[in-house]
CSV table of C-alpha atoms in Angstrom, one decimal:
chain,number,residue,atom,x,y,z
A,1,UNK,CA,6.2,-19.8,-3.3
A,2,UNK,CA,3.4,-18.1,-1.9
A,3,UNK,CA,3.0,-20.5,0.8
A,4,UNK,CA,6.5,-21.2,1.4
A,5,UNK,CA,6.1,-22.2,4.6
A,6,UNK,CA,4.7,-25.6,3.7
A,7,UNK,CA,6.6,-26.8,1.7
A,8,UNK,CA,6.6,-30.3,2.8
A,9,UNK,CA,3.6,-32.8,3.4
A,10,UNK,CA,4.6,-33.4,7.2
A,11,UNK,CA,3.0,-30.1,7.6
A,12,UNK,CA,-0.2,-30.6,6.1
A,13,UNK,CA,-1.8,-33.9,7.1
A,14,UNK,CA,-5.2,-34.3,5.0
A,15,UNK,CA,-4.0,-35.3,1.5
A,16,UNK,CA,-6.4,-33.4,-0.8
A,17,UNK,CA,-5.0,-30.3,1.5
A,18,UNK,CA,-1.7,-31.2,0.5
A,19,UNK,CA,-2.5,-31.6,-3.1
A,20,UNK,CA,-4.1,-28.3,-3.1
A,21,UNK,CA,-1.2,-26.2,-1.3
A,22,UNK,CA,1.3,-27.8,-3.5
A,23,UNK,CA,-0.5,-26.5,-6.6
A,24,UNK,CA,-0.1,-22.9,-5.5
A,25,UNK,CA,3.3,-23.3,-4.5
A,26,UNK,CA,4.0,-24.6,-8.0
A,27,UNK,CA,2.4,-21.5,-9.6
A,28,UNK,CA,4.2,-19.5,-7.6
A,29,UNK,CA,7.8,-20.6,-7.9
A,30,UNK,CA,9.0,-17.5,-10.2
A,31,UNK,CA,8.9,-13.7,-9.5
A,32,UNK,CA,6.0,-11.5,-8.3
A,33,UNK,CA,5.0,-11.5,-11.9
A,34,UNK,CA,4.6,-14.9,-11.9
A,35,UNK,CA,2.3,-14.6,-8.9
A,36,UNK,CA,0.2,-12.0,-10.6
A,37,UNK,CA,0.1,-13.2,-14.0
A,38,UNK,CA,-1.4,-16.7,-12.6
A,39,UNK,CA,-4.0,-14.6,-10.2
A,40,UNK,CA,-7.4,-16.0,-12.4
A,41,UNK,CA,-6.5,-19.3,-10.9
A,42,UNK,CA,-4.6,-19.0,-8.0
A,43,UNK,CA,-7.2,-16.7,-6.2
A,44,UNK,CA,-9.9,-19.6,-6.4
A,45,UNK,CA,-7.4,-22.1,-5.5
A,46,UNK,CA,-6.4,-19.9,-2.5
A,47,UNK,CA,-10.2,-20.2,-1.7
A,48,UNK,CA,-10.8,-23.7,-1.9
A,49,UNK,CA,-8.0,-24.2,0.4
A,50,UNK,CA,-9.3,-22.1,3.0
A,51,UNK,CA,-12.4,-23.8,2.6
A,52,UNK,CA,-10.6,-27.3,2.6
A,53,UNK,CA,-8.6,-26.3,6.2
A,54,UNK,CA,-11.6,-25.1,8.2
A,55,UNK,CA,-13.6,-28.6,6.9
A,56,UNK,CA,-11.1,-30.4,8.1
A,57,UNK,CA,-10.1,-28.1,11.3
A,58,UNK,CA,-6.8,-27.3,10.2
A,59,UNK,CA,-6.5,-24.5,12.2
A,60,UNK,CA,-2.9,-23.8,11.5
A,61,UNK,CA,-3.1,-23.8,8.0
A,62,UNK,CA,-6.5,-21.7,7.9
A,63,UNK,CA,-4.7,-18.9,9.7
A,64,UNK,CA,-1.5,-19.2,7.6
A,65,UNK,CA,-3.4,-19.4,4.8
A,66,UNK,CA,-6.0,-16.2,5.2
A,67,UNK,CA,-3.0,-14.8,6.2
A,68,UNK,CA,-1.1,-15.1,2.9
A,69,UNK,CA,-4.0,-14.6,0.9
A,70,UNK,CA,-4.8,-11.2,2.4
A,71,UNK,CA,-1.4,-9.9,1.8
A,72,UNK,CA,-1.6,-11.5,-1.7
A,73,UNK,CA,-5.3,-10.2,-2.9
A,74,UNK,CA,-4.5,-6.6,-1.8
A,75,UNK,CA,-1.3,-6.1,-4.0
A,76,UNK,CA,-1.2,-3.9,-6.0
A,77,UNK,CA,-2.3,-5.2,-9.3
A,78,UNK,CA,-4.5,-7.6,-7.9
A,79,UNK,CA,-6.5,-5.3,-5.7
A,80,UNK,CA,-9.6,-8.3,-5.0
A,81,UNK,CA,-11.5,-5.7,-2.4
A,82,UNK,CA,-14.3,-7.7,-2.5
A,83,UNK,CA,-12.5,-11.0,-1.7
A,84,UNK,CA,-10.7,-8.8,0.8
A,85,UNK,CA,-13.4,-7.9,2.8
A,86,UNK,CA,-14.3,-11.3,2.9
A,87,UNK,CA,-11.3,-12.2,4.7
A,88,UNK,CA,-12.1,-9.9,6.9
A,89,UNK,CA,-15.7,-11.2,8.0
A,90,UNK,CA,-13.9,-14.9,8.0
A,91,UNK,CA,-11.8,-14.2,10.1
A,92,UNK,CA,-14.3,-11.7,12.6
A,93,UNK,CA,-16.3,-15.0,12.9
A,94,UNK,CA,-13.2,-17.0,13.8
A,95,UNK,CA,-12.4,-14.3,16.5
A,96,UNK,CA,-16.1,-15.1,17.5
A,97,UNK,CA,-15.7,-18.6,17.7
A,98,UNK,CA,-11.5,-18.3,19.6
A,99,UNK,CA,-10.5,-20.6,17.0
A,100,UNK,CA,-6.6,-19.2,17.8
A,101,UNK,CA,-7.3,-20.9,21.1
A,102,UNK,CA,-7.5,-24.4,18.8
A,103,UNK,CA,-4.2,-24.0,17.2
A,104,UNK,CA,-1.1,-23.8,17.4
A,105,UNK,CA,2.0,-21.3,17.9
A,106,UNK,CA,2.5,-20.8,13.9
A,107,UNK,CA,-1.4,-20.4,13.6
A,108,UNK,CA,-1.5,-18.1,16.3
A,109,UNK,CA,1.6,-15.6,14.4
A,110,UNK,CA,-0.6,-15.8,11.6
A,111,UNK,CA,-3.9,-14.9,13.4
A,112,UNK,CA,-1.8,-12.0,15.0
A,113,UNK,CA,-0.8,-10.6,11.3
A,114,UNK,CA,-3.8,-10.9,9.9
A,115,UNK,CA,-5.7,-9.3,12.4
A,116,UNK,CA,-3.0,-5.8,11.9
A,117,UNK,CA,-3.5,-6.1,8.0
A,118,UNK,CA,-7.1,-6.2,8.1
A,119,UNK,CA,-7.2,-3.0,10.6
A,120,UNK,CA,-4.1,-1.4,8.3
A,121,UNK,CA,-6.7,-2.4,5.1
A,122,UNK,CA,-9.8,-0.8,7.3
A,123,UNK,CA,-7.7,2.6,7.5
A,124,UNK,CA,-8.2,3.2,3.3
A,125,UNK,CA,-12.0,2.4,3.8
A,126,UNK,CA,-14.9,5.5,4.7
A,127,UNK,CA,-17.2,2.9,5.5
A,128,UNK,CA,-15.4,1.9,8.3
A,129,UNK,CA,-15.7,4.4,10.8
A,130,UNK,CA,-14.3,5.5,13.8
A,131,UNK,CA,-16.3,2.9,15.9
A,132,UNK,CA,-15.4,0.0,13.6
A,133,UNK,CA,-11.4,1.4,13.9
A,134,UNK,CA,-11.1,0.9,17.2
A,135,UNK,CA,-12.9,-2.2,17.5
A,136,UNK,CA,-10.4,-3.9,15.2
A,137,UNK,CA,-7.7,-2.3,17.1
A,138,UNK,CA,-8.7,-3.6,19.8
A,139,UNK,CA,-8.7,-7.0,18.8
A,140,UNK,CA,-5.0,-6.9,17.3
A,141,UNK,CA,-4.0,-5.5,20.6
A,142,UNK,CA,-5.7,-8.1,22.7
A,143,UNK,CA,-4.6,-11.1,20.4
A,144,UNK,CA,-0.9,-9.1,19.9
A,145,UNK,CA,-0.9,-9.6,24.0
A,146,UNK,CA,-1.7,-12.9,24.2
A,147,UNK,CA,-0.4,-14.9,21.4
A,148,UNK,CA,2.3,-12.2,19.4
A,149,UNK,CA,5.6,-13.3,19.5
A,150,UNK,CA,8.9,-11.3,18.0
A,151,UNK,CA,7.9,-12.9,14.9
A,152,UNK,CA,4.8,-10.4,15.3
A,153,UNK,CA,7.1,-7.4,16.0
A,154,UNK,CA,6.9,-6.7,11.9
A,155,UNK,CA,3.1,-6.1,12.4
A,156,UNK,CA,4.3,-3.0,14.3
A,157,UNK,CA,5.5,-1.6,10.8
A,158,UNK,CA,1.5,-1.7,9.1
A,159,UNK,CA,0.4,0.0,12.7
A,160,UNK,CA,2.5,3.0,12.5
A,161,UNK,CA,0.6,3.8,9.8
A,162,UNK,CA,-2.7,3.6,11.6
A,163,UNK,CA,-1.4,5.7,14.2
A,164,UNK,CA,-0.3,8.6,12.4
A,165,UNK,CA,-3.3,8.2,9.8
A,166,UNK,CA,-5.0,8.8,13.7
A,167,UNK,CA,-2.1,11.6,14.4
A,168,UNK,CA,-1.6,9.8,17.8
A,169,UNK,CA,1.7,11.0,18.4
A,170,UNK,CA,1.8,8.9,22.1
A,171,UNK,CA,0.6,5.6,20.3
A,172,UNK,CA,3.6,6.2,17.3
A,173,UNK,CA,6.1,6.3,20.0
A,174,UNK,CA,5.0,3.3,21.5
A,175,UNK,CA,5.2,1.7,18.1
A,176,UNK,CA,8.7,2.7,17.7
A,177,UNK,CA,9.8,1.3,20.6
A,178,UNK,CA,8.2,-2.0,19.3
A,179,UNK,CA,10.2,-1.4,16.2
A,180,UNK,CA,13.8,-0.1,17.6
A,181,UNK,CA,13.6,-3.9,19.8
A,182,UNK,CA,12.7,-5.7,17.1
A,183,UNK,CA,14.7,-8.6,15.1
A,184,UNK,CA,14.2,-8.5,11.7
A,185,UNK,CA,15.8,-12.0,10.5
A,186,UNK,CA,12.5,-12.8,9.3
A,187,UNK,CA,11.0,-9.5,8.0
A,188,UNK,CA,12.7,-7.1,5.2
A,189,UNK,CA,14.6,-4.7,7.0
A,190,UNK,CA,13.8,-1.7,4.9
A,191,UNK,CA,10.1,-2.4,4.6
A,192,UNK,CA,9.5,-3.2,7.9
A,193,UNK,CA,11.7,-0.8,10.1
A,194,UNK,CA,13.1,1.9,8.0
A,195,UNK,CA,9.7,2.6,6.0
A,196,UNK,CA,7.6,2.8,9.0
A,197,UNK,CA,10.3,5.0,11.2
A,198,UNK,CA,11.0,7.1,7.9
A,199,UNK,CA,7.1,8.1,8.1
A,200,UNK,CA,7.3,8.5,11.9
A,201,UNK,CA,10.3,11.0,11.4
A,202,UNK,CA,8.7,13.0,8.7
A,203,UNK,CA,5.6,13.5,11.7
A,204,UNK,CA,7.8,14.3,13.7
A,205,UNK,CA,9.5,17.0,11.6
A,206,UNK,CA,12.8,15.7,12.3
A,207,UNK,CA,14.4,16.1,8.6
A,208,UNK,CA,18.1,15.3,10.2
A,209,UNK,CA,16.7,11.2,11.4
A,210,UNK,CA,15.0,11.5,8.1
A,211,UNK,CA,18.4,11.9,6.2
A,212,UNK,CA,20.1,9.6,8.4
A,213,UNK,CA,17.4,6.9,7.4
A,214,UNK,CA,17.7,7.6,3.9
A,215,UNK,CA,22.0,7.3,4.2
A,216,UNK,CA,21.9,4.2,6.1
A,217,UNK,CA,20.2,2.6,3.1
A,218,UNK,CA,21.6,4.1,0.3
A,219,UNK,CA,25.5,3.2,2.0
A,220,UNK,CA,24.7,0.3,2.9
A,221,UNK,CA,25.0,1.2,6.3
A,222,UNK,CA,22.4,-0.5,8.1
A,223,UNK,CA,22.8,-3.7,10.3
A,224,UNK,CA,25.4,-6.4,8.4
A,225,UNK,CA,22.9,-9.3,9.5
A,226,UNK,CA,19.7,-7.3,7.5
A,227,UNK,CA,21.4,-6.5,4.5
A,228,UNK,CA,20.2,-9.8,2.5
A,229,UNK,CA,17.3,-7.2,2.1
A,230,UNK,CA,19.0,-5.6,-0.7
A,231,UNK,CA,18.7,-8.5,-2.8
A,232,UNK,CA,14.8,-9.0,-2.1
A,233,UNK,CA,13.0,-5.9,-2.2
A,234,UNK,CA,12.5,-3.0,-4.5
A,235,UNK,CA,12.7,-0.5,-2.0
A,236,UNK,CA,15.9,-0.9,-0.6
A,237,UNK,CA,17.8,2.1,-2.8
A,238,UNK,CA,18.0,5.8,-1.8
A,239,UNK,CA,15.5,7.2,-4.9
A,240,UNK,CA,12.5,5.0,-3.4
A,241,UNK,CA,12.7,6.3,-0.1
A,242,UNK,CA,13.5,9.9,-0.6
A,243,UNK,CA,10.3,9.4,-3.0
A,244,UNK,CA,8.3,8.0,0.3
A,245,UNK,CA,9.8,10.8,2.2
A,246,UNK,CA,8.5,13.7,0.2
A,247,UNK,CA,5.2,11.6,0.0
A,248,UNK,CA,4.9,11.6,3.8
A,249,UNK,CA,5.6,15.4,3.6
A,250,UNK,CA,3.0,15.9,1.8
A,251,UNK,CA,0.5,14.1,4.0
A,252,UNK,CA,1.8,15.5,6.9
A,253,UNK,CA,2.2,19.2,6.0
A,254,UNK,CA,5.5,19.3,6.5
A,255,UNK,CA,6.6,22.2,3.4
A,256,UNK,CA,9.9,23.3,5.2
A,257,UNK,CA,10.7,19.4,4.7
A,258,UNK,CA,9.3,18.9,1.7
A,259,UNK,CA,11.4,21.6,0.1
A,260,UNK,CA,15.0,20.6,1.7
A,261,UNK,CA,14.3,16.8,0.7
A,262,UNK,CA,13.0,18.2,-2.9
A,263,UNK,CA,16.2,20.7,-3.4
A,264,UNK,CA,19.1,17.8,-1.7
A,265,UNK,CA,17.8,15.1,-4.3
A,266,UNK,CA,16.3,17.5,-7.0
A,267,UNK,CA,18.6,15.4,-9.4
A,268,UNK,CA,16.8,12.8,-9.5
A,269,UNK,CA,13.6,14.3,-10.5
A,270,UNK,CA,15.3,16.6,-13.0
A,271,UNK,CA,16.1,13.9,-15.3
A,272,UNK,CA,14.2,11.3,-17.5
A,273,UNK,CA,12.2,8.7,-15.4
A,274,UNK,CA,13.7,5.4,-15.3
A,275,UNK,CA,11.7,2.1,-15.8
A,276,UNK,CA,8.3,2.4,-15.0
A,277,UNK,CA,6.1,5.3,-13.9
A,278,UNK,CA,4.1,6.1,-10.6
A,279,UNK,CA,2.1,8.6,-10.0
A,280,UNK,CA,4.2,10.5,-7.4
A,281,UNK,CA,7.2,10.0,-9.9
A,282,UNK,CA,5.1,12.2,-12.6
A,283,UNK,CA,4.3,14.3,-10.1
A,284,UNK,CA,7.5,15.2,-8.7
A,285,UNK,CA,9.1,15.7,-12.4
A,286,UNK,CA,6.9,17.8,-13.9
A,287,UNK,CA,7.8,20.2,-10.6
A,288,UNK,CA,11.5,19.6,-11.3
A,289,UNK,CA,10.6,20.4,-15.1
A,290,UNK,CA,11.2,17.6,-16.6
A,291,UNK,CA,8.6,16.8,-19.0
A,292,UNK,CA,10.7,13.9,-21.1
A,293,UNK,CA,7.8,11.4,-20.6
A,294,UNK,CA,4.6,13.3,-20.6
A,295,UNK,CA,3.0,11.1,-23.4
A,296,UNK,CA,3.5,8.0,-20.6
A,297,UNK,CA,2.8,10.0,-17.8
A,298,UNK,CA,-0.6,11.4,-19.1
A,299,UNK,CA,-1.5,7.5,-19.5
A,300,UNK,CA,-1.0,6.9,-15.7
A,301,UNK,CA,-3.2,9.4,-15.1
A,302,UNK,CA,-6.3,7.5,-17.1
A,303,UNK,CA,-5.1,4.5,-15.3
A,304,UNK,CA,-5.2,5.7,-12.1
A,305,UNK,CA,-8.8,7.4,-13.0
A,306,UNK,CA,-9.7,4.2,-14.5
A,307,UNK,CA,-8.9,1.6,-11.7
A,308,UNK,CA,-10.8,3.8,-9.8
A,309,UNK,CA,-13.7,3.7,-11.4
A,310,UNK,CA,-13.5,-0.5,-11.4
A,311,UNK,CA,-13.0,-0.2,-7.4
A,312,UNK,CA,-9.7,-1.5,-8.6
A,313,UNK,CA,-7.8,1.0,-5.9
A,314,UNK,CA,-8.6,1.9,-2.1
A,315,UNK,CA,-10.5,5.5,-1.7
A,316,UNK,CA,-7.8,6.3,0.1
A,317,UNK,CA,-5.1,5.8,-2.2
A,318,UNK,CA,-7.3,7.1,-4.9
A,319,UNK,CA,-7.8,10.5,-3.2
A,320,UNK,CA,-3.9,11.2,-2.6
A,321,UNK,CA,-3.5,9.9,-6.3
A,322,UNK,CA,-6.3,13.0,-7.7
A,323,UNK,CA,-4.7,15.2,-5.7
A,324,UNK,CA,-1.7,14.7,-7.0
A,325,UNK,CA,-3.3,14.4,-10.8
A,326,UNK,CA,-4.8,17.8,-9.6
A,327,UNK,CA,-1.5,19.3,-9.1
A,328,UNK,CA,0.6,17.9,-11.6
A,329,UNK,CA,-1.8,19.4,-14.3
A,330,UNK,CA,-1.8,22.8,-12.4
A,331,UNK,CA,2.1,22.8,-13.0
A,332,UNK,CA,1.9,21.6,-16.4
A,333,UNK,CA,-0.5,24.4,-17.2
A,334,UNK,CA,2.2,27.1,-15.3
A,335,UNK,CA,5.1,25.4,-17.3
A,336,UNK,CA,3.2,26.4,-20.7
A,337,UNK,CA,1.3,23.7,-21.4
A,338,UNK,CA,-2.2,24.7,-22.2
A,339,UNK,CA,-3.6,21.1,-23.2
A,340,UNK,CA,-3.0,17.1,-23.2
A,341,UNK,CA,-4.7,14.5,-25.0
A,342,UNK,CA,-6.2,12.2,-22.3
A,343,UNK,CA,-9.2,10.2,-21.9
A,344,UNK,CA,-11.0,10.4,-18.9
A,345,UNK,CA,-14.5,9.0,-17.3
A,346,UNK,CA,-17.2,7.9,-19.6
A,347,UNK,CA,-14.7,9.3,-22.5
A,348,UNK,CA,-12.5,6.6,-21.0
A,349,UNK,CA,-15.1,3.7,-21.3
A,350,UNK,CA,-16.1,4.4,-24.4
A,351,UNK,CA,-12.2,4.4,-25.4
A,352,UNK,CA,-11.7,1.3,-24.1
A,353,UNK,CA,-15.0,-0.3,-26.2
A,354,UNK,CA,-13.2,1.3,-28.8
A,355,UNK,CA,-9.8,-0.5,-28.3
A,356,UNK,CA,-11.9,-4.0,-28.0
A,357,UNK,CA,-14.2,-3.0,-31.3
A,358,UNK,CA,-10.2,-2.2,-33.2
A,359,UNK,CA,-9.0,-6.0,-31.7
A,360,UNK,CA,-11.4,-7.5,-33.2
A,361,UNK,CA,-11.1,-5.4,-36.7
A,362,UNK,CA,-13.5,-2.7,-36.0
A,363,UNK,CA,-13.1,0.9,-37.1
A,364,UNK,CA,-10.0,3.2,-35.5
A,365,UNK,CA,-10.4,6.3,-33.3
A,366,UNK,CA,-8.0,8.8,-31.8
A,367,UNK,CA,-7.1,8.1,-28.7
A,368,UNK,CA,-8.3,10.5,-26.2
A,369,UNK,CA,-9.4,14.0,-26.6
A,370,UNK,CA,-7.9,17.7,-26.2
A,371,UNK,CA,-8.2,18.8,-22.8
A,372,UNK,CA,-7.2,21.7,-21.6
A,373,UNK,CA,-4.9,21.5,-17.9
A,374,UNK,CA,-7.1,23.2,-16.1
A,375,UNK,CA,-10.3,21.3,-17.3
A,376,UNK,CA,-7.9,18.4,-16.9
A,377,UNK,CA,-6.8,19.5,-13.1
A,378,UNK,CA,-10.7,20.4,-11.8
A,379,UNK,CA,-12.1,16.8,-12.9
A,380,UNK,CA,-9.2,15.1,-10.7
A,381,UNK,CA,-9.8,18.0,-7.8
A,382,UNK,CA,-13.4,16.8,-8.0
A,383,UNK,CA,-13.1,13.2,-7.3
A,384,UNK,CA,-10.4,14.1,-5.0
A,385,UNK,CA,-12.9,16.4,-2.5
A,386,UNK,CA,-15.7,13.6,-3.0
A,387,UNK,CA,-13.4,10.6,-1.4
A,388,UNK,CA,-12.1,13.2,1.1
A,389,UNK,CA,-15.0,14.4,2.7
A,390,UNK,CA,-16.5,11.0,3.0
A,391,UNK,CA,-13.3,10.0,4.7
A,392,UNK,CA,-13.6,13.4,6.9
A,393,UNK,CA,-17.1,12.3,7.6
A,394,UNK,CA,-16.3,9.1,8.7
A,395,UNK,CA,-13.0,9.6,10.8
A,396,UNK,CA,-13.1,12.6,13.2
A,397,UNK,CA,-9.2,12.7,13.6
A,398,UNK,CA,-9.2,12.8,9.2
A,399,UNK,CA,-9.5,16.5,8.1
A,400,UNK,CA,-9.3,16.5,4.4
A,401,UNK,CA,-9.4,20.5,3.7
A,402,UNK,CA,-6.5,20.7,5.7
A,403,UNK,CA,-4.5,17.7,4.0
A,404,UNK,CA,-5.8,19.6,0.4
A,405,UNK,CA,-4.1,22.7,1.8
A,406,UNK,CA,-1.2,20.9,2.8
A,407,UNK,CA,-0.5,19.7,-0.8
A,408,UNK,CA,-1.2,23.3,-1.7
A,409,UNK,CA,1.3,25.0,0.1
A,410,UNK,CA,4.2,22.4,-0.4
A,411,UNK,CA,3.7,22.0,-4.0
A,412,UNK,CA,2.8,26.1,-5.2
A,413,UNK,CA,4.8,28.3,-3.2
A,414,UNK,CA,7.8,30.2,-5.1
């Protein structure tokens, strides 16, 4: 249930409150496909509660609430950036107004988390500079001080990744600290310790913690009290992280790394792709060369491009996602293959009228065109360099020639 946490009507007083929150817990008592497949109503619902709580001063369950929903609306799959941006402005003005002075302890967690998510959510953003950065960091760390509990200690997870996006090496080790005291009985233990110290590691160049972080997982070595994790979350098995790992690499410039992870768990990338397919998975297998599922892999490369185009994904994820596009078709091209079939920007829309025109018994086209690799490669390096340099523009300590190069060197040299 999305809003688990009240699931009882002593927590909520005002009835049509009640009635509302126990909607969205009923269309969200299944999976995380449940919760996505029911977004067309539950985002509006989510809304009207919101709207309901600060009518009727409910200041607990307005924080709780904006909480959940911003975690919920920027899923992957959902991606509501407008509505997430929104959030943020709501919950500026209750920052104005020291609305977390009205409420209570629970509110005040909530107020807490939301405040890192929305700074962790400003990080992906070129129009939010450097100024706006630090003003929203500024408010998590003053709010953190005065109402965070150990509850809050997971936030530290999402702010590792604003300090290294930063590269402010002083302000990750203070995160780690944060991290290494932290009780994670309410927070996944993978997600919200190993993840974050797994990226910190990688920074820090330290490929024998790196390892060790991977293990613990993978053996079911870490802390017997956490390991109800591995029955929750996706990425709690050794393939997901050692996938994050050479990720991080990549970001970070760390080749010599990048190569040792690549070569210890080249195994998993020199065989067919399991279940579905991401873009660092294609990426990473067509430099193992294994090409079993090119036809799929080509088609989350129009995706990618496509959700893009519909401000469906972040700039920043969109950049790292070109770059790798950019690459993968560079390899293809060096393993032999001159040209794909693939749609890609207005060929793509016009595809996709196509599809709509066939559903509704129009006339059939091929799908997609013949494009050679390196055509295929340049298009995705252009969008790439565009989001980059705004994002260099906009963030002095964000130098996107240098993270281009990084990519070059870890994924070209012999």
């Amino acid at each position: 249930m999305i809003l688990e946490s009240f699931d009882d009507k002593k927590y909520v007083e005002d009835d049509k409150l009640w009635g509302m929150v126990r909607r969205a817990n009923d269309l969200t008592t299944g999976d995380y496909s449940s919760w996505d497949d029911n977004v067309l109503t539950l985002v509006p619902l989510l809304k009207r509660i919101l709207a309901r709580a600060k009518e009727v001063r409910d200041w607990r369950a307005y924080f709780y609430v904006m909480a959940k929903t911003f975690w919920y609306v920027t899923r992957d799959g959902i991606s509501d950036i407008r509505y997430a941006f929104q959030l943020s402005e709501m919950f500026h003005q209750a920052h104005r107004e020291h609305l977390a002075e009205e409420t209570t302890r629970f509110g005040r967690e909530f107020y807490v988390d939301t405040a890192v998510r929305i700074l962790a959510f400003y990080m992906n953003y070129p129009q939010i500079n450097d100024e706006k950065i630090e003003q929203m960091l500024g408010i998590f760390l003053e709010s953190d001080e005065k109402y965070g509990t150990d509850w809050n200690r997971g936030s530290y997870g999402l702010l590792m990744k604003v300090a290294l996006l930063q590269r402010d090496q002083e302000f990750a080790g203070t995160i780690k600290k944060k991290l290494e005291s932290a009780d994670y009985g309410s927070w996944c233990y993978v997600c919200f310790y190993v993840r974050p110290m797994l990226k910190y590691y990688v920074y820090l160049d330290d490929y024998d913690m790196v390892c060790e972080l991977i293990y613990s997982v993978s053996r079911r070595e870490i802390p017997k009290k956490y390991r109800w994790c591995y029955n929750m979350c996706e990425q709690a098995n050794e393939e997901s992280l050692v996938q994050e790992a050479l990720a991080y690499c990549l970001n970070y410039g760390k080749c010599e790394m990048f190569h040792k992870i690549f070569e210890t768990w080249r195994e998993f990338y020199a065989h067919p792709i399991e279940g579905e397919i991401i873009t660092y998975d294609a990426l990473f297998h067509v430099l193992a060369k294994d090409l079993s599922r090119l036809d799929e892999e080509i088609r989350v490369a129009q995706d990618d491009e496509r959700n893009w185009r519909e401000k469906r994904a972040t700039p920043l994820d969109a950049m790292h996602w070109f770059l790798c596009w950019h690459f993968y078709f560079r390899l293809l091209q060096k393993q032999g293959i001159e040209r794909v079939k693939i749609s890609l920007g207005e060929e793509s829309a016009a595809a996709e009228s196509q599809e709509r025109k066939e559903e509704c018994g129009g006339a059939s086209g091929e799908e997609g065109r013949s494009l050679g690799c390196l055509e295929a490669a340049e298009y995705f390096e252009k969008l790439a360099d565009e989001i980059g340099e705004k994002m260099a523009e906009a963030r002095k300590s964000f130098h996107y020639k240098e993270l281009k190069m990084f990519y070059e060197k870890c994924l070209t040299a012999e």
